[in-house]
Coordinates of C-alpha atoms and ligand atoms in Angstrom, one line a residue:
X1 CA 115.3 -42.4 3.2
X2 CA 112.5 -42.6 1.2
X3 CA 108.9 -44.0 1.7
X4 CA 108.8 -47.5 0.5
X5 CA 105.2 -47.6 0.0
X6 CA 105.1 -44.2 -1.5
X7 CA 107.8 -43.8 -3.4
X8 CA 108.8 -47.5 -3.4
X9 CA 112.4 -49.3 -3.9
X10 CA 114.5 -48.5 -7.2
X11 CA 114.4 -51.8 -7.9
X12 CA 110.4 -52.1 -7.7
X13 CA 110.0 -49.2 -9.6
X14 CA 112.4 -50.3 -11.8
X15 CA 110.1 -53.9 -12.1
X16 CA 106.7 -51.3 -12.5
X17 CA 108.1 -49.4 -15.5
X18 CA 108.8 -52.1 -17.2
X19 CA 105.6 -53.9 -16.8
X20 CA 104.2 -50.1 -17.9
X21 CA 105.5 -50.7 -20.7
X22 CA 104.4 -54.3 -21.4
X23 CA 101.4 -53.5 -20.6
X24 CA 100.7 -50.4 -22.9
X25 CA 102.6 -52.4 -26.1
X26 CA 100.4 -55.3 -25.2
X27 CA 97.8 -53.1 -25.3
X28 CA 98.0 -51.8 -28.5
X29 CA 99.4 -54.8 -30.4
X30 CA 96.3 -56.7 -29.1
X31 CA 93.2 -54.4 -29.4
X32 CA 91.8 -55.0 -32.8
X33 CA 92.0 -58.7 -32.3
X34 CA 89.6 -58.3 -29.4
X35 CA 85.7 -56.6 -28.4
X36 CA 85.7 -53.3 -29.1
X37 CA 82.9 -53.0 -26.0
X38 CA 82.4 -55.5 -22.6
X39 CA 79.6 -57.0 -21.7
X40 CA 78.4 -54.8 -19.1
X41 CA 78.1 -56.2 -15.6
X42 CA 78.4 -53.8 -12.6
X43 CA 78.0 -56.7 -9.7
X44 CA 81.2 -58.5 -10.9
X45 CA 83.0 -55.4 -10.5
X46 CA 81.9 -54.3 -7.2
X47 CA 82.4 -57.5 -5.6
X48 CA 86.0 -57.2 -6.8
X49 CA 86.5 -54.3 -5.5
X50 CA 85.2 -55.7 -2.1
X51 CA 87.4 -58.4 -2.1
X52 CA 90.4 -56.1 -2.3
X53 CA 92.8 -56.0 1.4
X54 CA 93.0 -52.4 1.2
X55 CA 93.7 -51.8 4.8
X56 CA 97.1 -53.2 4.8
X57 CA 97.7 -52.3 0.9
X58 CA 98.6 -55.2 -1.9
X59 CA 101.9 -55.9 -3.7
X60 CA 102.6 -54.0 -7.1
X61 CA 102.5 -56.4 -8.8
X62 CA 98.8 -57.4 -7.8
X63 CA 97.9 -53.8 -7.8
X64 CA 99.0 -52.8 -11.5
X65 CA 97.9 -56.5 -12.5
X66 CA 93.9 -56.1 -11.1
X67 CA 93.7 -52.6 -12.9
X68 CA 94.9 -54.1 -16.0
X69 CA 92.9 -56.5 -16.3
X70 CA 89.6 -54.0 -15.5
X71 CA 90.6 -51.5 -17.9
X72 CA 91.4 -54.4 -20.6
X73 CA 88.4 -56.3 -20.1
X74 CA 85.6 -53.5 -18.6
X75 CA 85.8 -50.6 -21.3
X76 CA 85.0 -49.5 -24.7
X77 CA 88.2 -49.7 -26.1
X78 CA 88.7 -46.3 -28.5
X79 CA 91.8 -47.7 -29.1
X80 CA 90.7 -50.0 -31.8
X81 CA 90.4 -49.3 -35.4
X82 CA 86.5 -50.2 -35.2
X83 CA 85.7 -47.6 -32.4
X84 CA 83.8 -45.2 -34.6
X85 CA 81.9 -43.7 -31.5
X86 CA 81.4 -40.0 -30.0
X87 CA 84.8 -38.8 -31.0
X88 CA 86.7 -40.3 -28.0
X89 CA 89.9 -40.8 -29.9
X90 CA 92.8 -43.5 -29.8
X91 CA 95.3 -41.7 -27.9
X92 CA 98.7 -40.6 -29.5
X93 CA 102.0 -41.9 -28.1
X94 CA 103.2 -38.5 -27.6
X95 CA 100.3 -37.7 -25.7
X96 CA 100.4 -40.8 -23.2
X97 CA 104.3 -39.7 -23.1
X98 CA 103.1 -35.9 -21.9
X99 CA 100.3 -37.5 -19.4
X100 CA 103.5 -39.6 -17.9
X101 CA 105.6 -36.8 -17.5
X102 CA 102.8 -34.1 -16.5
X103 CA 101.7 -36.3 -13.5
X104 CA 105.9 -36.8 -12.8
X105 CA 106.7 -33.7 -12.5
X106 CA 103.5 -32.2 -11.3
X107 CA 103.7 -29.0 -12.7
X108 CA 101.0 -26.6 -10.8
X109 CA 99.0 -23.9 -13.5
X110 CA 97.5 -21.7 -11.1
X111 CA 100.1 -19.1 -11.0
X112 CA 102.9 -18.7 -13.3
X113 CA 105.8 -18.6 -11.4
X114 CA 105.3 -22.3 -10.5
X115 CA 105.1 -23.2 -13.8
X116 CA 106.7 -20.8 -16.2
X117 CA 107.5 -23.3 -19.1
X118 CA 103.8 -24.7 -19.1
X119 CA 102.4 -21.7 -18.9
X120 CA 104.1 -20.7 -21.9
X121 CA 103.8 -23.7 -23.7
X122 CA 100.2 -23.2 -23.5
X123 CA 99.6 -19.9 -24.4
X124 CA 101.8 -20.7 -27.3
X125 CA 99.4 -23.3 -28.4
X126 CA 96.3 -21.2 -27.5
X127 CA 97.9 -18.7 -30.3
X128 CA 98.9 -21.3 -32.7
X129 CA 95.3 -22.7 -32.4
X130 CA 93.8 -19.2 -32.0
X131 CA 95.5 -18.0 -35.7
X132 CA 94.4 -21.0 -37.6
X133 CA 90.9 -20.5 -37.0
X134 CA 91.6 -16.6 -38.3
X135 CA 91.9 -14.7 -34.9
X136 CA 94.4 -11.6 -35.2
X137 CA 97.6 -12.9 -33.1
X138 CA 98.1 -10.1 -31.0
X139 CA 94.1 -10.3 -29.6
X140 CA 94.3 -14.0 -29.0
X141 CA 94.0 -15.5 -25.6
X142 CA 92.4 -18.5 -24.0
X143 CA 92.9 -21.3 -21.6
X144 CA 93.0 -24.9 -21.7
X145 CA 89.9 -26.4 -20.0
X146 CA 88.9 -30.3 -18.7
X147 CA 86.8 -30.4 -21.8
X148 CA 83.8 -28.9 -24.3
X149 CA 82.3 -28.7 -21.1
X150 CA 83.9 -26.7 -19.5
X151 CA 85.0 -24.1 -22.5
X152 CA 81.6 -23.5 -23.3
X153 CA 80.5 -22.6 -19.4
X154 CA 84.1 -20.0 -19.9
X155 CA 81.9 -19.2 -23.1
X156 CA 78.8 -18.6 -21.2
X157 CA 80.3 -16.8 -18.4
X158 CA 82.8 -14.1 -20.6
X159 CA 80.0 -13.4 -22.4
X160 CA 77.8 -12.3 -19.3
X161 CA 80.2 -10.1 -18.4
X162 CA 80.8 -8.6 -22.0
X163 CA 77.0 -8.2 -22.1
X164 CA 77.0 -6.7 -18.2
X165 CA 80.2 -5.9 -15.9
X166 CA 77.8 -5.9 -13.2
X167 CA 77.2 -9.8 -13.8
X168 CA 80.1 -11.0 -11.2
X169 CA 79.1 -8.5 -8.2
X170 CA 75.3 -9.1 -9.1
X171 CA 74.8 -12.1 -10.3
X172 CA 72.3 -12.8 -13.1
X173 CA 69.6 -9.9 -12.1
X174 CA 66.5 -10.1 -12.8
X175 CA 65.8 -6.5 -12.5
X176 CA 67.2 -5.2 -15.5
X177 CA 65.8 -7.9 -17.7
X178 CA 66.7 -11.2 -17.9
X179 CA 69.2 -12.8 -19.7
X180 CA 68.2 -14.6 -22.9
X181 CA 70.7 -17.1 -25.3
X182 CA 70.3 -18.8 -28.9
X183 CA 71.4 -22.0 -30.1
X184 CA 70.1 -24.6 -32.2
X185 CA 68.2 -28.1 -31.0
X186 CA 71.4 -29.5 -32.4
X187 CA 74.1 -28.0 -30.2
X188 CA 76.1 -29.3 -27.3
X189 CA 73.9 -30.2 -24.1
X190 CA 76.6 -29.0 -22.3
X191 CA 75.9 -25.1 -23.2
X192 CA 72.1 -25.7 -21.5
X193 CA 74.0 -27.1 -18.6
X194 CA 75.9 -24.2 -18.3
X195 CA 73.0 -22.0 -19.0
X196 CA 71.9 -23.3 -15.5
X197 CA 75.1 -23.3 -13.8
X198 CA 75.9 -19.6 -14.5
X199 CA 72.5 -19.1 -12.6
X200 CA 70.4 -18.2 -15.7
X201 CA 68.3 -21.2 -15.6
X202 CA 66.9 -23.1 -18.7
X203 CA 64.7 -20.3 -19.3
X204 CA 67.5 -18.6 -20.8
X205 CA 68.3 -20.9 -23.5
X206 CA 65.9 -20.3 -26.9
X207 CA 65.7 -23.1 -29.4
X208 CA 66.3 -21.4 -32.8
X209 CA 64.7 -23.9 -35.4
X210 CA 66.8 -25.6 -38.0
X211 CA 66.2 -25.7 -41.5
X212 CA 65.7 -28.8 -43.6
X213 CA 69.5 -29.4 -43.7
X214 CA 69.8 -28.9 -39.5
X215 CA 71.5 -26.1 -39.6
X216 CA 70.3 -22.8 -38.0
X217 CA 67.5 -20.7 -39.6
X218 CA 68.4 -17.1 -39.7
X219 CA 65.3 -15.8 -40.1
X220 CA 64.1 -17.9 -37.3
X221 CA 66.9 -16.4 -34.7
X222 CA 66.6 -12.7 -36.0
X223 CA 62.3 -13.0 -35.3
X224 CA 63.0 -14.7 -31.8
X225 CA 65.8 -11.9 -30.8
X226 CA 63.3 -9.2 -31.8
X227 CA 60.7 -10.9 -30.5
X228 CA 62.3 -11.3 -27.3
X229 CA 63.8 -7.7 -27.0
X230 CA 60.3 -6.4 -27.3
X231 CA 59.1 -8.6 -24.1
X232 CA 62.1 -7.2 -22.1
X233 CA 65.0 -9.5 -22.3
X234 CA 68.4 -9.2 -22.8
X235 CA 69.6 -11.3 -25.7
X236 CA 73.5 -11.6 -25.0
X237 CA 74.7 -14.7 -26.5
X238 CA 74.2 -16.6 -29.7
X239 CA 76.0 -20.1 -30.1
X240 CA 76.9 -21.4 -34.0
X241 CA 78.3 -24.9 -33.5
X242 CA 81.1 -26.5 -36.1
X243 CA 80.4 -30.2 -36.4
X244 CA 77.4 -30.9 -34.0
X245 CA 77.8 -34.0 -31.9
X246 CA 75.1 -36.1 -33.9
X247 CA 75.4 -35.0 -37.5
X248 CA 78.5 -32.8 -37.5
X249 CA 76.7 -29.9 -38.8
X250 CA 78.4 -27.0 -39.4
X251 CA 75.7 -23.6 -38.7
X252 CA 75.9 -20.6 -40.7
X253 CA 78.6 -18.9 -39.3
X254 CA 79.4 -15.5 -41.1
X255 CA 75.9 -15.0 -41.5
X256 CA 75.0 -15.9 -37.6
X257 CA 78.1 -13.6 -36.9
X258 CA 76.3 -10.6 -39.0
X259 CA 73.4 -11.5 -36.7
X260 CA 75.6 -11.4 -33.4
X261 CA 76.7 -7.9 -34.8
X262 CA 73.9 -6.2 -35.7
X263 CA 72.3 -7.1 -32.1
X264 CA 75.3 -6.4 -29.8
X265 CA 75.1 -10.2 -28.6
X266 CA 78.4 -12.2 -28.1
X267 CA 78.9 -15.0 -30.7
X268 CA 80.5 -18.5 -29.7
X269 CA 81.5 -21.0 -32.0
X270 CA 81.3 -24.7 -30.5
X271 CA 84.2 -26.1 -32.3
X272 CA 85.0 -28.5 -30.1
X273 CA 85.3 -31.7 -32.8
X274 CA 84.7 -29.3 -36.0
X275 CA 86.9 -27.0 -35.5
X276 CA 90.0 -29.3 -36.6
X277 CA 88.9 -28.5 -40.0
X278 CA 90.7 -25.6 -39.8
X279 CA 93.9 -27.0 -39.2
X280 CA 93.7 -28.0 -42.7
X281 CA 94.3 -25.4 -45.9
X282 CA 91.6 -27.4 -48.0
X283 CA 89.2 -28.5 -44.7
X284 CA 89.2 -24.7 -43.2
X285 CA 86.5 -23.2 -45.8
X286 CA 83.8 -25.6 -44.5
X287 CA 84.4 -23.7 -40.9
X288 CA 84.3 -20.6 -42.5
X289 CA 83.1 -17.7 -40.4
X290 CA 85.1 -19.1 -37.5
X291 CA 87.2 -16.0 -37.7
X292 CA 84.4 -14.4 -36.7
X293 CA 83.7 -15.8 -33.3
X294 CA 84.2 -13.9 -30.1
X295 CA 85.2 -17.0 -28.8
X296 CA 85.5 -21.1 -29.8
X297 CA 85.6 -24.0 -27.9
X298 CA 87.8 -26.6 -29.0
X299 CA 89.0 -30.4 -27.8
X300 CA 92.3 -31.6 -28.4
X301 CA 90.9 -34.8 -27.2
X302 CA 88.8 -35.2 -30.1
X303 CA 90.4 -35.0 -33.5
X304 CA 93.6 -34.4 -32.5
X305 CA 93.7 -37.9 -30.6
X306 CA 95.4 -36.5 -27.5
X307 CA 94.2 -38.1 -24.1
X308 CA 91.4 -37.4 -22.7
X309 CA 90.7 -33.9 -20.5
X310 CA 92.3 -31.3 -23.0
X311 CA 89.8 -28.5 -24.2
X312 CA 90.8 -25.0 -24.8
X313 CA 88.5 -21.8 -25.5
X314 CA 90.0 -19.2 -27.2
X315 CA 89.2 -15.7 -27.7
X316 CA 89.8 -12.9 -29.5
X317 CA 89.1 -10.6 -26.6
X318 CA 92.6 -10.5 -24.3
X319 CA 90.6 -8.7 -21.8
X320 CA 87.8 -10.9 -21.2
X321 CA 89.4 -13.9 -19.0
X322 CA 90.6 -11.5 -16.7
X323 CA 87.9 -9.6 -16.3
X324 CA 85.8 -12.5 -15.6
X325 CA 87.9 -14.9 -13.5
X326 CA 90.4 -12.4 -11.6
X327 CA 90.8 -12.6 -8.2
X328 CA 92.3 -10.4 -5.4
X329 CA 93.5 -12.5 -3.2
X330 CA 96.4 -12.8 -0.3
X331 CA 98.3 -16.2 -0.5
X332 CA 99.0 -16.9 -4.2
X333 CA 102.9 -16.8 -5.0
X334 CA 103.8 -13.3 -6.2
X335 CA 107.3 -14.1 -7.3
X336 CA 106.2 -13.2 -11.0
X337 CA 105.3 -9.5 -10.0
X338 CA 106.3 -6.9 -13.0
X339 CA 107.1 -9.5 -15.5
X340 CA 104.4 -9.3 -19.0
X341 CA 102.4 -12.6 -17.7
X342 CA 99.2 -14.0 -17.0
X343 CA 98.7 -16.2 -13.9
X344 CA 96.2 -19.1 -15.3
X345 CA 94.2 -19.1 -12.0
X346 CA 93.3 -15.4 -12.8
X347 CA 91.9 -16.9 -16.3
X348 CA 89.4 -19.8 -15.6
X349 CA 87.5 -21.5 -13.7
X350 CA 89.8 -24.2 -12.6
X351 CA 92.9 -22.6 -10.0
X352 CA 95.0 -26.0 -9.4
X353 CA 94.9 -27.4 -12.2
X354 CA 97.0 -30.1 -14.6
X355 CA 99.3 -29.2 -17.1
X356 CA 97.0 -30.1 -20.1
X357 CA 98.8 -28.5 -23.2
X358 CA 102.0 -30.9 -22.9
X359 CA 99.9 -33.6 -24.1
X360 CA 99.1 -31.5 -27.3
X361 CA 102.5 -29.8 -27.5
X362 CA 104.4 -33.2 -27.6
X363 CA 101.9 -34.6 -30.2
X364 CA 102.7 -32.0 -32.3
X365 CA 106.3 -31.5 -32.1
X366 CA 106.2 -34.7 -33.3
X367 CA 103.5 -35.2 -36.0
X368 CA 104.2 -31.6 -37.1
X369 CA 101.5 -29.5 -38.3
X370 CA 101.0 -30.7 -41.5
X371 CA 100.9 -33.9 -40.9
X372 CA 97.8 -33.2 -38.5
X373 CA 96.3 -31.3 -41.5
X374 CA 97.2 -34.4 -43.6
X375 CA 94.9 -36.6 -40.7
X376 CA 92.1 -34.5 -41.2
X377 CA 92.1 -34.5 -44.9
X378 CA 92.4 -38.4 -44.4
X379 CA 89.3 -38.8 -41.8
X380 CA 87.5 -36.5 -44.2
X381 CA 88.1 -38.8 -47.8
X382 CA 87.4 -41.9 -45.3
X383 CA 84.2 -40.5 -44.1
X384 CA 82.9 -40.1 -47.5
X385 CA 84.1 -43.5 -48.2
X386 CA 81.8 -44.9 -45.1
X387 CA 78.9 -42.6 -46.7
X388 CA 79.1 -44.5 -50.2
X389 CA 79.8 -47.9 -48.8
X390 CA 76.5 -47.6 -46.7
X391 CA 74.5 -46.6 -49.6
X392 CA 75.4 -48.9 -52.0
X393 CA 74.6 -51.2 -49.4
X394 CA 70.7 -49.7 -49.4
X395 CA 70.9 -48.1 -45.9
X396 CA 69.6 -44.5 -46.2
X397 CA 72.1 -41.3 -44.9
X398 CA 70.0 -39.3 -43.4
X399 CA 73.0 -35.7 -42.1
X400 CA 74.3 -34.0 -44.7
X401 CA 78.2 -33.0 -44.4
X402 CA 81.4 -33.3 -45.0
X403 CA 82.7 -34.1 -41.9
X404 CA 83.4 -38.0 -41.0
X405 CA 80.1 -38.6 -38.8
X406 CA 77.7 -40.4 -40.9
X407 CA 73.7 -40.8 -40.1
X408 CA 72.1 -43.6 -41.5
X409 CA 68.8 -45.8 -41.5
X410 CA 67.3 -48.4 -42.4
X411 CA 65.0 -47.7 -45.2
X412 CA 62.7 -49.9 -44.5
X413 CA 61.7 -48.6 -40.7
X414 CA 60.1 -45.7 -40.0
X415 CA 62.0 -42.4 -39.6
X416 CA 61.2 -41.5 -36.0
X417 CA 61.4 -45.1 -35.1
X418 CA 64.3 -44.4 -32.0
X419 CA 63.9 -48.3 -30.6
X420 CA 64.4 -49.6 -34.5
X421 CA 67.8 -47.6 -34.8
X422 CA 68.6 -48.1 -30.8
X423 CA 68.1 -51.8 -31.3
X424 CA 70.4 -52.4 -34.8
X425 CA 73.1 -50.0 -32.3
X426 CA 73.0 -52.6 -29.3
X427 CA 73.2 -55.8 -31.4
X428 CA 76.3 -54.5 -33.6
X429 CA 78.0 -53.3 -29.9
X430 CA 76.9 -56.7 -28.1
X431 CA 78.7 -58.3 -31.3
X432 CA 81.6 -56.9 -30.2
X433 CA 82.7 -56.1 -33.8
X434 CA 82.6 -52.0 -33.4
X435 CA 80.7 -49.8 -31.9
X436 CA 78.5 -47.2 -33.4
X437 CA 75.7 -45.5 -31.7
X438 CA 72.0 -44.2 -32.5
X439 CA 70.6 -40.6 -31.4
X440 CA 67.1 -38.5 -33.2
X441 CA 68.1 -35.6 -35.3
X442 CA 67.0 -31.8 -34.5
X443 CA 63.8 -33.0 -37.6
X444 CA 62.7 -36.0 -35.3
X445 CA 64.8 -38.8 -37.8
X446 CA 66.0 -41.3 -35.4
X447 CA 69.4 -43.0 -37.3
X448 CA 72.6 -45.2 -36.5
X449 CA 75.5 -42.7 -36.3
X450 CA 79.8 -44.1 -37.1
X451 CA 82.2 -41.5 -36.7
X452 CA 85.9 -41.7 -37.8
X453 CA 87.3 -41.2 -34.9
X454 CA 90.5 -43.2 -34.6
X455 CA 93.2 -42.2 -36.4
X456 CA 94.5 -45.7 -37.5
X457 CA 90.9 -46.8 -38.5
X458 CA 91.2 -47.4 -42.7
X459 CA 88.6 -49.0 -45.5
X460 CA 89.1 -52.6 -44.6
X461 CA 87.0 -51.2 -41.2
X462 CA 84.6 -49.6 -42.8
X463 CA 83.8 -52.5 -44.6
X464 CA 83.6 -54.5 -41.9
X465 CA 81.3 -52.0 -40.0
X466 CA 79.1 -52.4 -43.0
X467 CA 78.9 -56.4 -43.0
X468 CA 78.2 -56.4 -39.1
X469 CA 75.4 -53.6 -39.8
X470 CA 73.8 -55.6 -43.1
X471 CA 74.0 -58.9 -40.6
X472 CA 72.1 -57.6 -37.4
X473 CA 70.0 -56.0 -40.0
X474 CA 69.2 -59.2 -41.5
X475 CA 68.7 -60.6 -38.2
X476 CA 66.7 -58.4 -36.4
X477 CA 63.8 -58.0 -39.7
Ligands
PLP1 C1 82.2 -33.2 -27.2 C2 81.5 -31.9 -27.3 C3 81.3 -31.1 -26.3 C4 81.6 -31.5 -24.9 O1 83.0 -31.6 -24.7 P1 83.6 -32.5 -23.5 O2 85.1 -32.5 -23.9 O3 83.0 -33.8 -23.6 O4 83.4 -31.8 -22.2 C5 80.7 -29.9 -26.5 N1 80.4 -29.5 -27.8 C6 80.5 -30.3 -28.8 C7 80.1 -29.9 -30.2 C8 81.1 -31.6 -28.7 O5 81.3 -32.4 -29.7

């Protein structure tokens, strides 16, 4: 017999696929036509909530039907063509397919032997990832994370224990000098967060100034590592970011990695929307230097349009995971003992966790390859396209590169005016005709910021981006 309630009949689940489907089609064939973002209203949606008989459990139908309508009506929808927002992508089919399966079958990536054809799969993908961006195949390893997030705290952490193997017994001590790391105004907050997390503290992190372009000054990181060495700390990390999430600009890699070198520090490349360039023959030079990295961050759910919750960090040292995530421990299944594996929980910071690389794997046994390198090529030209229509339209760009993020302002307000750019932002959102964002460069310039981030988006959106822009604009002076 099976649970009714848990399980239900064949025939309702029968009834609840089918309106699955209905509801995802509908979905998709609808989104454009509609806002891109709600208007925002948190009362409404808790006294919904509150109104819900909970204790003795609704039909399915009223069930599926109430989170329909809140994820169709209360969310930014990335799904539409005029979502040009912080790279949260339209999902691929494929991937939604993966998610559908993955939470099915429930396939458990803490050890092995639970999971032998995930765990394969994603190492599999961690080396088909890991050689594109230049790593020697038989060094690679990695392991797929929740996000950026969460690969660059993995990047914080291996790279404590590279720099001491006392690190996990000890934890950060003080006594032998503490701990200092480099990155640029411009990176990823994330990496501070997990400067604090891994017990360093924001003390840790040094700011390394950009130059004029936003990128990292060399000259500037080589004086703050000496400078720091001759006060007693331990410079052990320096982080290079591919695509930053404001401006997507790409840091001197081979020439940070000389740095890195020279100094004995471990070198990280945040990758996490940048590094799809290299996925691409004619996009990998601007991410040159990647190859370089001791490790790299990087989210399948950016570019690569894959559901949410899919980062990966990758190395290029196969010791490192283990030697900073292993565990003795009594319980775990040992059914795998003697065979050439890795058990996943031994290799990050997550033990249960979701089989994340299906979502990726099925998107590209499907697309193929190339025809991901052919997406990137394509976000790339349309990027540039956005770039010129803005200009000949008289709004200033204020990031330069070649990746599809484009920084722009009005000419005509001052450059550190943050409410100006915040305000133009809100009234193209509250519109409801796409949604773009503002944010202040590393140089104090605050700007509007559109990224290409859906897949389907083409130059019939950018153009109407640019009319709802020149509108509020007119508006609002
Ligand atoms: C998005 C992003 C992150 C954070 O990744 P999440 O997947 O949101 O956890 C880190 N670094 C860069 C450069 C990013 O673009």
């Amino acid at each position: 017999m099976g649970d009714d309630r848990l399980r239900l009949t064949e025939e309702a689940r029968n009834a609840l696929w089918s309106d699955l489907i209905e509801i995802v089609e509908g979905h998709w064939r609808s989104v454009d036509s509609g806002r891109v973002a709600p208007p925002l209203d948190p009362d409404t949606l808790r006294n919904d909530l509150a109104a819900l008989d909970l204790l003795n459990g609704l039909g399915v139908a009223d069930a599926v039907g109430f989170a329909r309508r809140g994820l169709t009506d209360q969310q930014v929808h990335t799904a539409h063509r005029r979502y040009f927002g912080l790279f949260n992508p339209s999902p691929t089919t494929m991937g939604v397919a993966a998610d559908t399966l993955v939470a099915a079958f429930n396939p458990q990536l803490a050890a092995w032997s639970h999971s032998p054809f995930a765990a394969e799969v994603e190492r599999y993908l961690v080396r088909e990832i890991g050689v594109r961006f230049g790593f020697e195949i038989a060094e690679i390893d990695g392991v797929f994370a929740s996000g950026g997030a969460e690969a660059n705290h993995t990047a914080v952490l291996t790279a404590l224990v590279n720099a001491d193997d006392r690190y996990r017994q000890r934890g950060v001590d003080t006594a032998s000098g503490a701990f200092t790391m480099y990155l640029t105004p411009e990176a990823h907050d994330s990496l501070r967060k997990a400067a604090s997390i891994s017990g360093l503290g924001f003390r840790a992190v040094r700011e390394v100034p950009v130059t004029k372009s936003l990128r990292m000054d060399l000259e500037a990181l080589r004086n703050l590592v000496a400078s720091d060495r001759a006060a007693g700390f331990r410079p052990f990390l320096v982080v290079g970011t591919a695509g930053t999430t404001s401006a997507g600009i790409i840091d001197p890699l081979t020439e940070i990695a000389d740095v890195a070198n020279a100094e004995g520090m471990w070198f990280h490349v945040d990758a996490a929307w940048g590094g799809a360039a290299a996925l691409s023959d004619a996009a990998r030079p601007l991410v040159a230097g990647i190859e370089r990295a001791d490790s790299v961050t990087f989210d399948a759910h950016k570019w690569l349009s894959v559901p949410m919750g899919a980062g990966m960090y990758v190395t290029r040292h196969p010791e490192i995971l283990t030697a900073t995530f292993g565990t003795e421990d009594a319980y775990m299944p040992r059914d795998a003992a003697g065979l050439d594996v890795v058990d996943p929980f031994r290799h990050s910071i997550q033990w249960s966790r979701r089989f994340t690389g299906l979502k990726l794997f099925l998107t590209i046994a499907v697309a193929g390859w190339h025809h991901i390198a052919v997406l990137v090529e394509k976000e790339i030209a349309l990027g540039q396209t956005l770039r010129s229509i803005l200009s000949e339209r008289g709004w200033r760009i204020v990031n330069q590169t070649q990746l599809p993020v484009v920084c722009f302002a009005d000419p005509d307000a001052e450059p550190s005016d943050r409410a100006a750019a915040d305000s133009l932002a809100q009234a193209v959102v509250k519109s409801g005709k796409a949604w773009i964002s503002s944010t202040v460069l590393a140089n104090g310039d605050a700007c509007l910021r559109a990224c290409i981030t859906n897949f389907e988006t083409d130059e019939s959106d950018l153009v109407a981006l640019a009319e709802a822009l020149d509108s509020v604009r007119h508006r609002t002076a």
